[in-house]
């Protein structure tokens, strides 16, 4: 009897449900149910810190971008009370990484040509002061541009732009009046030292730069008035700048 009861019980379990699917199959297909509280407890340990960090990072990037755009707008906008009041902060943010040079879009043709040369000074073994001949840095750049189908930006503009920046910061006075002026002086000196290291294997204690500025005559038009005589050539000698043994 016990065996018969056991067989009947198994057959009853195998009886199809109302839709024709065995009861055992329906019971086996049901997934295990996890309480909602358990699921949230498992995810909150990872999602909340990562989500908060992502929100903070996005907020910082957005705030930095908005501040940058606003400061650049103040810098390039016509002079006003706000830009004049915060002139020091604007220059500290813009230079040297975010300098805005609108001549990239509206080129301003050069009205002069500049020849930048350098010479060195050292003390000989007998204590005499020895000064070298002038080495033409501009001629080296011009030669590299002329014989290069795709000249680099460094070859074309580094020396020229460094001198223009120095001229804007110093004017006719070679005394620095700001930290930026000191930086531009060091930048110009280091360019000359690096060019000398490439083309001349000499030791020295100081360098001096000479800049010869020659005005470019205005073009003539047939039948038009004769252009005015160009201004005289200007030669400027910069002070001697000390150079350490490591070139700085």
Coordinates of C-alpha atoms in Angstrom, one line a residue:
X1 CA 0.0 0.0 0.0
X2 CA 2.8 2.3 0.8
X3 CA 4.3 1.8 -2.6
X4 CA 1.0 2.3 -4.4
X5 CA 0.4 5.6 -2.5
X6 CA 3.9 6.8 -3.5
X7 CA 3.3 6.1 -7.2
X8 CA -0.1 7.8 -7.1
X9 CA 1.4 10.8 -5.5
X10 CA 4.1 11.1 -8.2
X11 CA 1.5 10.7 -11.0
X12 CA -0.7 13.4 -9.4
X13 CA 2.3 15.8 -9.5
X14 CA 2.8 15.1 -13.1
X15 CA -0.8 15.9 -14.0
X16 CA -0.9 18.8 -16.5
X17 CA -2.2 22.2 -15.4
X18 CA -5.2 23.9 -16.9
X19 CA -3.1 25.2 -19.9
X20 CA -1.5 21.8 -20.6
X21 CA 1.9 22.5 -19.0
X22 CA 3.0 20.0 -16.3
X23 CA 3.0 21.4 -12.7
X24 CA 6.6 20.5 -12.2
X25 CA 7.6 22.5 -15.4
X26 CA 5.7 25.5 -14.2
X27 CA 7.3 25.4 -10.7
X28 CA 10.8 24.9 -12.2
X29 CA 10.4 27.9 -14.5
X30 CA 9.6 30.4 -11.8
X31 CA 12.7 32.5 -10.9
X32 CA 13.9 32.9 -7.4
X33 CA 12.4 36.1 -5.9
X34 CA 14.7 38.5 -4.2
X35 CA 13.3 41.1 -1.9
X36 CA 13.5 44.7 -3.3
X37 CA 15.3 45.8 -0.1
X38 CA 18.1 43.2 -0.7
X39 CA 18.6 44.4 -4.3
X40 CA 18.9 48.1 -3.3
X41 CA 21.3 47.2 -0.5
X42 CA 23.6 45.4 -3.0
X43 CA 23.6 48.3 -5.5
X44 CA 23.8 51.2 -3.2
X45 CA 27.3 50.4 -2.1
X46 CA 28.6 51.0 -5.6
X47 CA 26.2 53.2 -7.5
X48 CA 25.8 56.1 -5.0
X49 CA 29.6 57.0 -4.6
X50 CA 30.3 56.6 -8.3
X51 CA 27.2 58.6 -9.2
X52 CA 28.1 61.4 -6.8
X53 CA 31.7 61.5 -8.1
X54 CA 30.4 61.7 -11.7
X55 CA 28.0 64.5 -10.9
X56 CA 30.8 66.5 -9.1
X57 CA 33.2 66.0 -12.0
X58 CA 30.6 67.1 -14.6
X59 CA 29.7 70.1 -12.5
X60 CA 33.4 71.1 -12.1
X61 CA 34.1 70.8 -15.9
X62 CA 31.0 72.8 -16.7
X63 CA 31.8 75.5 -14.2
X64 CA 35.5 75.7 -15.5
X65 CA 34.3 75.9 -19.1
X66 CA 31.9 78.7 -18.3
X67 CA 34.5 80.7 -16.4
X68 CA 37.0 80.2 -19.2
X69 CA 34.6 81.4 -21.9
X70 CA 33.6 84.4 -19.8
X71 CA 37.3 85.4 -19.1
X72 CA 38.2 85.0 -22.7
X73 CA 35.2 87.1 -23.8
X74 CA 36.3 89.9 -21.4
X75 CA 39.8 89.7 -22.8
X76 CA 38.9 90.0 -26.4
X77 CA 36.0 92.4 -25.9
X78 CA 36.5 96.2 -26.3
X79 CA 37.9 97.8 -23.2
X80 CA 35.3 98.4 -20.5
X81 CA 35.2 99.1 -16.8
X82 CA 34.9 95.4 -15.9
X83 CA 37.9 94.3 -18.0
X84 CA 39.9 97.3 -16.8
X85 CA 39.2 96.5 -13.1
X86 CA 40.1 92.8 -13.5
X87 CA 43.0 93.4 -16.0
X88 CA 45.5 91.7 -13.8
X89 CA 43.4 88.6 -13.2
X90 CA 42.6 88.4 -16.9
X91 CA 46.2 88.5 -17.9
X92 CA 47.1 85.8 -15.3
X93 CA 44.5 83.5 -16.8
X94 CA 45.1 84.2 -20.5
X95 CA 48.9 84.1 -20.6
X96 CA 50.7 82.1 -21.6
X97 CA 48.5 79.2 -22.5
X98 CA 45.3 80.9 -23.8
X99 CA 46.8 83.9 -25.7
X100 CA 44.3 85.3 -28.2
X101 CA 45.9 86.6 -31.4
X102 CA 43.2 87.7 -33.8
X103 CA 45.8 88.2 -36.6
X104 CA 45.4 84.5 -37.2
X105 CA 42.0 85.4 -38.8
X106 CA 42.8 88.9 -40.1
X107 CA 46.6 88.9 -40.9
X108 CA 48.4 92.2 -40.4
X109 CA 51.1 92.4 -43.1
X110 CA 54.6 93.2 -41.7
X111 CA 55.7 96.8 -42.4
X112 CA 59.3 96.1 -41.4
X113 CA 61.9 93.4 -41.6
X114 CA 64.0 92.5 -38.6
X115 CA 67.4 90.9 -38.4
X116 CA 68.1 89.4 -35.0
X117 CA 71.7 88.5 -34.3
X118 CA 73.6 87.3 -31.1
X119 CA 77.1 87.4 -29.9
X120 CA 78.8 85.8 -26.9
X121 CA 81.2 87.0 -24.3
X122 CA 83.7 85.0 -22.2
X123 CA 86.7 85.5 -20.0
X124 CA 89.9 83.9 -21.3
X125 CA 92.5 82.1 -19.2
X126 CA 94.6 85.2 -18.9
X127 CA 91.6 87.2 -17.7
X128 CA 90.9 89.1 -20.9
X129 CA 87.4 89.7 -22.1
X130 CA 86.7 88.0 -25.5
X131 CA 83.6 88.9 -27.6
X132 CA 82.6 86.8 -30.6
X133 CA 81.4 88.0 -34.0
X134 CA 77.7 88.4 -34.6
X135 CA 75.7 85.2 -35.5
X136 CA 72.6 85.9 -37.6
X137 CA 69.7 84.0 -36.1
X138 CA 67.2 85.4 -38.6
X139 CA 69.3 84.2 -41.5
X140 CA 69.2 80.6 -40.1
X141 CA 65.4 80.7 -39.9
X142 CA 65.1 82.2 -43.4
X143 CA 67.3 79.5 -44.9
X144 CA 65.3 76.7 -43.2
X145 CA 62.0 78.2 -44.5
X146 CA 63.4 78.7 -48.0
X147 CA 64.7 75.1 -48.4
X148 CA 61.7 73.4 -46.7
X149 CA 58.5 72.6 -48.4
X150 CA 56.6 72.4 -45.1
X151 CA 58.5 74.6 -42.6
X152 CA 57.5 74.2 -39.0
X153 CA 55.7 76.9 -37.0
X154 CA 58.8 77.0 -34.8
X155 CA 61.1 77.9 -37.7
X156 CA 58.7 80.6 -39.0
X157 CA 57.5 82.3 -35.9
X158 CA 59.3 81.5 -32.7
X159 CA 62.1 84.0 -32.9
X160 CA 60.0 86.7 -34.5
X161 CA 57.1 86.3 -32.1
X162 CA 59.4 86.3 -29.1
X163 CA 60.9 89.6 -30.1
X164 CA 57.5 91.2 -30.8
X165 CA 56.4 90.1 -27.3
X166 CA 59.6 91.5 -25.8
X167 CA 59.1 94.8 -27.6
X168 CA 55.5 95.1 -26.4
X169 CA 56.5 94.4 -22.8
X170 CA 59.5 96.6 -22.7
X171 CA 59.1 99.3 -25.3
X172 CA 62.3 101.3 -25.6
X173 CA 63.3 100.6 -22.0
X174 CA 65.1 97.3 -21.3
X175 CA 64.2 97.3 -17.6
X176 CA 61.5 94.8 -16.6
X177 CA 58.4 96.2 -14.8
X178 CA 56.5 93.0 -14.3
X179 CA 56.9 89.2 -13.9
X180 CA 55.7 88.7 -17.4
X181 CA 58.4 91.0 -18.7
X182 CA 61.0 88.9 -16.9
X183 CA 59.6 85.8 -18.4
X184 CA 59.7 87.1 -21.9
X185 CA 63.3 88.3 -21.5
X186 CA 64.3 84.8 -20.3
X187 CA 62.3 83.2 -23.2
X188 CA 64.1 85.4 -25.8
X189 CA 67.5 84.7 -24.2
X190 CA 66.9 80.9 -24.1
X191 CA 66.0 80.9 -27.8
X192 CA 69.3 82.5 -28.6
X193 CA 71.2 80.1 -26.4
X194 CA 69.5 77.1 -27.9
X195 CA 70.3 78.2 -31.5
X196 CA 73.9 78.8 -30.5
X197 CA 74.2 75.3 -29.1
X198 CA 73.0 73.8 -32.4
X199 CA 75.2 75.9 -34.7
X200 CA 78.3 76.7 -32.6
X201 CA 80.1 74.6 -30.1
X202 CA 81.6 77.3 -27.9
X203 CA 81.6 78.2 -24.2
X204 CA 80.6 81.6 -23.0
X205 CA 79.4 83.5 -19.9
X206 CA 76.9 86.0 -21.4
X207 CA 75.0 86.8 -24.6
X208 CA 73.9 90.0 -26.3
X209 CA 71.3 90.5 -29.0
X210 CA 71.2 93.0 -31.8
X211 CA 68.0 93.8 -33.7
X212 CA 68.2 95.7 -37.0
X213 CA 64.8 97.0 -38.1
X214 CA 64.4 98.0 -41.7
X215 CA 61.1 99.6 -42.9
X216 CA 59.5 98.0 -46.0
X217 CA 58.8 100.6 -48.7
X218 CA 55.2 101.0 -49.8
X219 CA 54.4 99.6 -53.3
X220 CA 54.3 102.0 -56.2
X221 CA 51.3 102.2 -58.6
X222 CA 51.7 103.3 -62.2
X223 CA 50.9 106.9 -62.6
X224 CA 50.5 107.4 -58.9
X225 CA 52.4 109.6 -56.5
X226 CA 55.9 108.6 -55.5
X227 CA 55.9 106.9 -52.1
X228 CA 57.5 108.8 -49.2
X229 CA 61.0 107.9 -48.4
X230 CA 61.1 105.1 -45.8
X231 CA 62.3 105.8 -42.3
X232 CA 65.9 105.2 -41.4
X233 CA 67.1 101.8 -40.3
X234 CA 67.0 101.3 -36.5
X235 CA 69.6 99.3 -34.7
X236 CA 69.0 98.3 -31.2
X237 CA 71.5 96.6 -28.8
X238 CA 70.0 94.7 -25.9
X239 CA 71.9 94.4 -22.6
X240 CA 74.4 91.6 -21.9
X241 CA 72.5 88.7 -20.3
X242 CA 74.4 86.3 -18.0
X243 CA 74.3 82.6 -19.0
X244 CA 75.2 79.8 -16.6
X245 CA 77.1 76.7 -17.6
X246 CA 73.9 74.8 -18.2
X247 CA 72.6 77.5 -20.7
X248 CA 70.1 79.1 -18.3

